[in-house]
């Protein structure tokens, strides 16, 4: 009877070790390979050379292929993270709809970060350390995809 308890205790110990290792492995893999973890989100920064840059629609379709979308900036932290990681001209999830700047989730632009007056284009790009610039949606730019982390 004691040997049965000892074997059962040992098996439970092994099971606990396995569960801990699986949990820590999942935590390390909150994002896919080459995606950056920030807070509870994963980001894929597409630093495409000029020949592989995409229009706003093409880049958004690329993000969709990863079950992701463009970045929507609703916090100061995300605005800072974007401005630190984007050299120049990365698409963000902001564009003109019915004459008003809106995020792709349908929310209105509440706080802006414009470089000058945004009247040049219908879509927005993030520029490192400076802010956002309005440009034509047909321009070819780099882009960043965002999605929720698997677990953190």
JSON list of C-alpha atoms in Angstrom, two decimals:
[
{"chain": "A", "resi": 1, "resn": "UNK", "atom": "CA", "xyz": [0.00, 0.00, 0.00]},
{"chain": "A", "resi": 2, "resn": "UNK", "atom": "CA", "xyz": [2.87, 2.38, 0.83]},
{"chain": "A", "resi": 3, "resn": "UNK", "atom": "CA", "xyz": [4.54, 1.60, -2.47]},
{"chain": "A", "resi": 4, "resn": "UNK", "atom": "CA", "xyz": [1.29, 2.45, -4.32]},
{"chain": "A", "resi": 5, "resn": "UNK", "atom": "CA", "xyz": [1.14, 5.82, -2.55]},
{"chain": "A", "resi": 6, "resn": "UNK", "atom": "CA", "xyz": [4.79, 6.43, -3.34]},
{"chain": "A", "resi": 7, "resn": "UNK", "atom": "CA", "xyz": [4.28, 5.64, -7.04]},
{"chain": "A", "resi": 8, "resn": "UNK", "atom": "CA", "xyz": [1.15, 7.80, -7.16]},
{"chain": "A", "resi": 9, "resn": "UNK", "atom": "CA", "xyz": [2.98, 10.68, -5.46]},
{"chain": "A", "resi": 10, "resn": "UNK", "atom": "CA", "xyz": [5.85, 10.37, -7.92]},
{"chain": "A", "resi": 11, "resn": "UNK", "atom": "CA", "xyz": [3.46, 10.41, -10.90]},
{"chain": "A", "resi": 12, "resn": "UNK", "atom": "CA", "xyz": [1.67, 13.48, -9.53]},
{"chain": "A", "resi": 13, "resn": "UNK", "atom": "CA", "xyz": [5.04, 15.19, -9.09]},
{"chain": "A", "resi": 14, "resn": "UNK", "atom": "CA", "xyz": [5.99, 14.41, -12.72]},
{"chain": "A", "resi": 15, "resn": "UNK", "atom": "CA", "xyz": [2.59, 15.66, -13.90]},
{"chain": "A", "resi": 16, "resn": "UNK", "atom": "CA", "xyz": [3.06, 18.92, -11.98]},
{"chain": "A", "resi": 17, "resn": "UNK", "atom": "CA", "xyz": [6.52, 19.43, -13.49]},
{"chain": "A", "resi": 18, "resn": "UNK", "atom": "CA", "xyz": [5.12, 18.84, -16.96]},
{"chain": "A", "resi": 19, "resn": "UNK", "atom": "CA", "xyz": [2.26, 21.31, -16.41]},
{"chain": "A", "resi": 20, "resn": "UNK", "atom": "CA", "xyz": [4.68, 23.98, -15.18]},
{"chain": "A", "resi": 21, "resn": "UNK", "atom": "CA", "xyz": [6.94, 23.47, -18.20]},
{"chain": "A", "resi": 22, "resn": "UNK", "atom": "CA", "xyz": [3.98, 23.65, -20.61]},
{"chain": "A", "resi": 23, "resn": "UNK", "atom": "CA", "xyz": [2.76, 26.83, -18.92]},
{"chain": "A", "resi": 24, "resn": "UNK", "atom": "CA", "xyz": [6.15, 28.52, -19.12]},
{"chain": "A", "resi": 25, "resn": "UNK", "atom": "CA", "xyz": [6.55, 27.44, -22.75]},
{"chain": "A", "resi": 26, "resn": "UNK", "atom": "CA", "xyz": [3.18, 29.02, -23.57]},
{"chain": "A", "resi": 27, "resn": "UNK", "atom": "CA", "xyz": [4.18, 32.20, -21.80]},
{"chain": "A", "resi": 28, "resn": "UNK", "atom": "CA", "xyz": [7.36, 32.39, -23.87]},
{"chain": "A", "resi": 29, "resn": "UNK", "atom": "CA", "xyz": [5.30, 31.91, -27.00]},
{"chain": "A", "resi": 30, "resn": "UNK", "atom": "CA", "xyz": [2.61, 34.51, -26.38]},
{"chain": "A", "resi": 31, "resn": "UNK", "atom": "CA", "xyz": [3.43, 35.76, -29.89]},
{"chain": "A", "resi": 32, "resn": "UNK", "atom": "CA", "xyz": [4.42, 34.01, -33.09]},
{"chain": "A", "resi": 33, "resn": "UNK", "atom": "CA", "xyz": [8.09, 33.94, -34.03]},
{"chain": "A", "resi": 34, "resn": "UNK", "atom": "CA", "xyz": [9.34, 37.39, -35.17]},
{"chain": "A", "resi": 35, "resn": "UNK", "atom": "CA", "xyz": [6.38, 39.17, -33.54]},
{"chain": "A", "resi": 36, "resn": "UNK", "atom": "CA", "xyz": [7.02, 41.63, -30.69]},
{"chain": "A", "resi": 37, "resn": "UNK", "atom": "CA", "xyz": [5.13, 41.36, -27.41]},
{"chain": "A", "resi": 38, "resn": "UNK", "atom": "CA", "xyz": [4.05, 44.67, -25.84]},
{"chain": "A", "resi": 39, "resn": "UNK", "atom": "CA", "xyz": [1.55, 44.64, -22.98]},
{"chain": "A", "resi": 40, "resn": "UNK", "atom": "CA", "xyz": [-1.07, 42.07, -24.06]},
{"chain": "A", "resi": 41, "resn": "UNK", "atom": "CA", "xyz": [-0.58, 42.51, -27.81]},
{"chain": "A", "resi": 42, "resn": "UNK", "atom": "CA", "xyz": [1.71, 41.12, -30.49]},
{"chain": "A", "resi": 43, "resn": "UNK", "atom": "CA", "xyz": [3.13, 43.30, -33.27]},
{"chain": "A", "resi": 44, "resn": "UNK", "atom": "CA", "xyz": [4.68, 42.34, -36.60]},
{"chain": "A", "resi": 45, "resn": "UNK", "atom": "CA", "xyz": [6.67, 45.20, -38.10]},
{"chain": "A", "resi": 46, "resn": "UNK", "atom": "CA", "xyz": [7.01, 44.79, -41.86]},
{"chain": "A", "resi": 47, "resn": "UNK", "atom": "CA", "xyz": [10.20, 46.62, -42.81]},
{"chain": "A", "resi": 48, "resn": "UNK", "atom": "CA", "xyz": [9.71, 45.88, -46.49]},
{"chain": "A", "resi": 49, "resn": "UNK", "atom": "CA", "xyz": [12.20, 47.29, -48.95]},
{"chain": "A", "resi": 50, "resn": "UNK", "atom": "CA", "xyz": [10.62, 49.75, -51.42]},
{"chain": "A", "resi": 51, "resn": "UNK", "atom": "CA", "xyz": [9.89, 47.08, -54.04]},
{"chain": "A", "resi": 52, "resn": "UNK", "atom": "CA", "xyz": [7.80, 45.08, -51.51]},
{"chain": "A", "resi": 53, "resn": "UNK", "atom": "CA", "xyz": [5.94, 47.91, -49.80]},
{"chain": "A", "resi": 54, "resn": "UNK", "atom": "CA", "xyz": [2.15, 47.86, -50.04]},
{"chain": "A", "resi": 55, "resn": "UNK", "atom": "CA", "xyz": [-0.83, 50.16, -50.41]},
{"chain": "A", "resi": 56, "resn": "UNK", "atom": "CA", "xyz": [-3.05, 50.63, -47.36]},
{"chain": "A", "resi": 57, "resn": "UNK", "atom": "CA", "xyz": [-5.54, 47.99, -48.60]},
{"chain": "A", "resi": 58, "resn": "UNK", "atom": "CA", "xyz": [-2.83, 45.49, -49.60]},
{"chain": "A", "resi": 59, "resn": "UNK", "atom": "CA", "xyz": [-1.06, 45.84, -46.26]},
{"chain": "A", "resi": 60, "resn": "UNK", "atom": "CA", "xyz": [-4.31, 45.45, -44.34]},
{"chain": "A", "resi": 61, "resn": "UNK", "atom": "CA", "xyz": [-5.06, 42.27, -46.31]},
{"chain": "A", "resi": 62, "resn": "UNK", "atom": "CA", "xyz": [-1.60, 40.99, -45.36]},
{"chain": "A", "resi": 63, "resn": "UNK", "atom": "CA", "xyz": [-2.37, 41.57, -41.68]},
{"chain": "A", "resi": 64, "resn": "UNK", "atom": "CA", "xyz": [-5.70, 39.80, -42.10]},
{"chain": "A", "resi": 65, "resn": "UNK", "atom": "CA", "xyz": [-3.80, 36.73, -43.30]},
{"chain": "A", "resi": 66, "resn": "UNK", "atom": "CA", "xyz": [-2.22, 36.56, -39.83]},
{"chain": "A", "resi": 67, "resn": "UNK", "atom": "CA", "xyz": [-5.60, 37.04, -38.08]},
{"chain": "A", "resi": 68, "resn": "UNK", "atom": "CA", "xyz": [-4.37, 40.53, -37.23]},
{"chain": "A", "resi": 69, "resn": "UNK", "atom": "CA", "xyz": [-5.10, 44.11, -38.29]},
{"chain": "A", "resi": 70, "resn": "UNK", "atom": "CA", "xyz": [-3.43, 47.50, -38.38]},
{"chain": "A", "resi": 71, "resn": "UNK", "atom": "CA", "xyz": [-2.53, 49.24, -35.15]},
{"chain": "A", "resi": 72, "resn": "UNK", "atom": "CA", "xyz": [-5.25, 51.36, -33.55]},
{"chain": "A", "resi": 73, "resn": "UNK", "atom": "CA", "xyz": [-3.78, 53.89, -31.14]},
{"chain": "A", "resi": 74, "resn": "UNK", "atom": "CA", "xyz": [-5.99, 54.47, -28.10]},
{"chain": "A", "resi": 75, "resn": "UNK", "atom": "CA", "xyz": [-3.26, 54.84, -25.47]},
{"chain": "A", "resi": 76, "resn": "UNK", "atom": "CA", "xyz": [-0.20, 57.00, -24.88]},
{"chain": "A", "resi": 77, "resn": "UNK", "atom": "CA", "xyz": [1.88, 53.84, -24.35]},
{"chain": "A", "resi": 78, "resn": "UNK", "atom": "CA", "xyz": [0.99, 52.46, -27.76]},
{"chain": "A", "resi": 79, "resn": "UNK", "atom": "CA", "xyz": [1.64, 55.82, -29.39]},
{"chain": "A", "resi": 80, "resn": "UNK", "atom": "CA", "xyz": [5.12, 55.88, -27.79]},
{"chain": "A", "resi": 81, "resn": "UNK", "atom": "CA", "xyz": [5.81, 52.25, -28.78]},
{"chain": "A", "resi": 82, "resn": "UNK", "atom": "CA", "xyz": [4.88, 53.03, -32.39]},
{"chain": "A", "resi": 83, "resn": "UNK", "atom": "CA", "xyz": [6.95, 56.19, -32.55]},
{"chain": "A", "resi": 84, "resn": "UNK", "atom": "CA", "xyz": [10.00, 54.35, -31.17]},
{"chain": "A", "resi": 85, "resn": "UNK", "atom": "CA", "xyz": [9.79, 51.38, -33.56]},
{"chain": "A", "resi": 86, "resn": "UNK", "atom": "CA", "xyz": [8.76, 53.00, -36.83]},
{"chain": "A", "resi": 87, "resn": "UNK", "atom": "CA", "xyz": [11.42, 54.71, -38.89]},
{"chain": "A", "resi": 88, "resn": "UNK", "atom": "CA", "xyz": [9.15, 56.46, -41.36]},
{"chain": "A", "resi": 89, "resn": "UNK", "atom": "CA", "xyz": [5.90, 55.88, -43.10]},
{"chain": "A", "resi": 90, "resn": "UNK", "atom": "CA", "xyz": [4.25, 52.82, -41.54]},
{"chain": "A", "resi": 91, "resn": "UNK", "atom": "CA", "xyz": [0.53, 52.35, -42.15]},
{"chain": "A", "resi": 92, "resn": "UNK", "atom": "CA", "xyz": [-1.70, 52.58, -39.08]},
{"chain": "A", "resi": 93, "resn": "UNK", "atom": "CA", "xyz": [-5.42, 51.80, -38.80]},
{"chain": "A", "resi": 94, "resn": "UNK", "atom": "CA", "xyz": [-6.60, 55.36, -39.36]},
{"chain": "A", "resi": 95, "resn": "UNK", "atom": "CA", "xyz": [-8.30, 56.77, -42.44]},
{"chain": "A", "resi": 96, "resn": "UNK", "atom": "CA", "xyz": [-10.96, 59.18, -43.62]},
{"chain": "A", "resi": 97, "resn": "UNK", "atom": "CA", "xyz": [-14.54, 57.90, -43.75]},
{"chain": "A", "resi": 98, "resn": "UNK", "atom": "CA", "xyz": [-17.35, 60.24, -44.77]},
{"chain": "A", "resi": 99, "resn": "UNK", "atom": "CA", "xyz": [-15.06, 63.23, -44.33]},
{"chain": "A", "resi": 100, "resn": "UNK", "atom": "CA", "xyz": [-13.93, 62.29, -40.78]},
{"chain": "A", "resi": 101, "resn": "UNK", "atom": "CA", "xyz": [-10.81, 60.57, -39.49]},
{"chain": "A", "resi": 102, "resn": "UNK", "atom": "CA", "xyz": [-11.80, 57.20, -38.02]},
{"chain": "A", "resi": 103, "resn": "UNK", "atom": "CA", "xyz": [-9.99, 54.17, -36.69]},
{"chain": "A", "resi": 104, "resn": "UNK", "atom": "CA", "xyz": [-10.64, 50.85, -38.41]},
{"chain": "A", "resi": 105, "resn": "UNK", "atom": "CA", "xyz": [-12.65, 49.69, -35.37]},
{"chain": "A", "resi": 106, "resn": "UNK", "atom": "CA", "xyz": [-15.16, 52.47, -36.18]},
{"chain": "A", "resi": 107, "resn": "UNK", "atom": "CA", "xyz": [-14.13, 54.77, -33.33]},
{"chain": "A", "resi": 108, "resn": "UNK", "atom": "CA", "xyz": [-13.54, 58.47, -33.93]},
{"chain": "A", "resi": 109, "resn": "UNK", "atom": "CA", "xyz": [-10.07, 59.96, -33.70]},
{"chain": "A", "resi": 110, "resn": "UNK", "atom": "CA", "xyz": [-10.08, 61.39, -30.17]},
{"chain": "A", "resi": 111, "resn": "UNK", "atom": "CA", "xyz": [-6.47, 62.49, -29.67]},
{"chain": "A", "resi": 112, "resn": "UNK", "atom": "CA", "xyz": [-4.31, 63.23, -32.64]},
{"chain": "A", "resi": 113, "resn": "UNK", "atom": "CA", "xyz": [-0.59, 63.23, -33.17]},
{"chain": "A", "resi": 114, "resn": "UNK", "atom": "CA", "xyz": [-0.47, 64.93, -36.56]},
{"chain": "A", "resi": 115, "resn": "UNK", "atom": "CA", "xyz": [2.58, 66.38, -38.22]},
{"chain": "A", "resi": 116, "resn": "UNK", "atom": "CA", "xyz": [1.01, 69.53, -39.65]},
{"chain": "A", "resi": 117, "resn": "UNK", "atom": "CA", "xyz": [-2.57, 69.65, -40.90]},
{"chain": "A", "resi": 118, "resn": "UNK", "atom": "CA", "xyz": [-3.92, 66.29, -42.13]},
{"chain": "A", "resi": 119, "resn": "UNK", "atom": "CA", "xyz": [-5.39, 67.29, -45.49]},
{"chain": "A", "resi": 120, "resn": "UNK", "atom": "CA", "xyz": [-3.02, 65.63, -47.98]},
{"chain": "A", "resi": 121, "resn": "UNK", "atom": "CA", "xyz": [-4.48, 62.14, -48.04]},
{"chain": "A", "resi": 122, "resn": "UNK", "atom": "CA", "xyz": [-7.14, 59.74, -46.87]},
{"chain": "A", "resi": 123, "resn": "UNK", "atom": "CA", "xyz": [-4.93, 57.33, -44.86]},
{"chain": "A", "resi": 124, "resn": "UNK", "atom": "CA", "xyz": [-2.34, 57.78, -42.11]},
{"chain": "A", "resi": 125, "resn": "UNK", "atom": "CA", "xyz": [1.22, 56.64, -41.50]},
{"chain": "A", "resi": 126, "resn": "UNK", "atom": "CA", "xyz": [3.27, 56.73, -38.30]},
{"chain": "A", "resi": 127, "resn": "UNK", "atom": "CA", "xyz": [6.64, 58.49, -38.48]},
{"chain": "A", "resi": 128, "resn": "UNK", "atom": "CA", "xyz": [9.34, 57.69, -35.90]},
{"chain": "A", "resi": 129, "resn": "UNK", "atom": "CA", "xyz": [9.61, 60.17, -33.06]},
{"chain": "A", "resi": 130, "resn": "UNK", "atom": "CA", "xyz": [7.48, 62.71, -34.88]},
{"chain": "A", "resi": 131, "resn": "UNK", "atom": "CA", "xyz": [3.84, 61.66, -35.24]},
{"chain": "A", "resi": 132, "resn": "UNK", "atom": "CA", "xyz": [1.34, 60.84, -37.95]},
{"chain": "A", "resi": 133, "resn": "UNK", "atom": "CA", "xyz": [1.15, 62.08, -41.51]},
{"chain": "A", "resi": 134, "resn": "UNK", "atom": "CA", "xyz": [-1.81, 61.88, -43.88]},
{"chain": "A", "resi": 135, "resn": "UNK", "atom": "CA", "xyz": [-0.98, 60.38, -47.27]},
{"chain": "A", "resi": 136, "resn": "UNK", "atom": "CA", "xyz": [-2.72, 58.81, -50.23]},
{"chain": "A", "resi": 137, "resn": "UNK", "atom": "CA", "xyz": [-4.00, 55.29, -49.52]},
{"chain": "A", "resi": 138, "resn": "UNK", "atom": "CA", "xyz": [-2.48, 54.27, -52.88]},
{"chain": "A", "resi": 139, "resn": "UNK", "atom": "CA", "xyz": [1.05, 55.12, -51.71]},
{"chain": "A", "resi": 140, "resn": "UNK", "atom": "CA", "xyz": [3.28, 52.14, -51.05]},
{"chain": "A", "resi": 141, "resn": "UNK", "atom": "CA", "xyz": [4.52, 51.99, -47.45]},
{"chain": "A", "resi": 142, "resn": "UNK", "atom": "CA", "xyz": [5.76, 49.69, -44.72]},
{"chain": "A", "resi": 143, "resn": "UNK", "atom": "CA", "xyz": [3.18, 48.43, -42.21]},
{"chain": "A", "resi": 144, "resn": "UNK", "atom": "CA", "xyz": [2.62, 46.94, -38.78]},
{"chain": "A", "resi": 145, "resn": "UNK", "atom": "CA", "xyz": [0.11, 44.24, -37.85]},
{"chain": "A", "resi": 146, "resn": "UNK", "atom": "CA", "xyz": [-1.33, 43.86, -34.35]},
{"chain": "A", "resi": 147, "resn": "UNK", "atom": "CA", "xyz": [-3.24, 41.09, -32.60]},
{"chain": "A", "resi": 148, "resn": "UNK", "atom": "CA", "xyz": [-3.94, 39.95, -29.07]},
{"chain": "A", "resi": 149, "resn": "UNK", "atom": "CA", "xyz": [-1.25, 37.83, -27.46]},
{"chain": "A", "resi": 150, "resn": "UNK", "atom": "CA", "xyz": [-2.12, 34.16, -26.91]},
{"chain": "A", "resi": 151, "resn": "UNK", "atom": "CA", "xyz": [-1.38, 34.49, -23.20]},
{"chain": "A", "resi": 152, "resn": "UNK", "atom": "CA", "xyz": [0.81, 36.70, -21.04]}
]
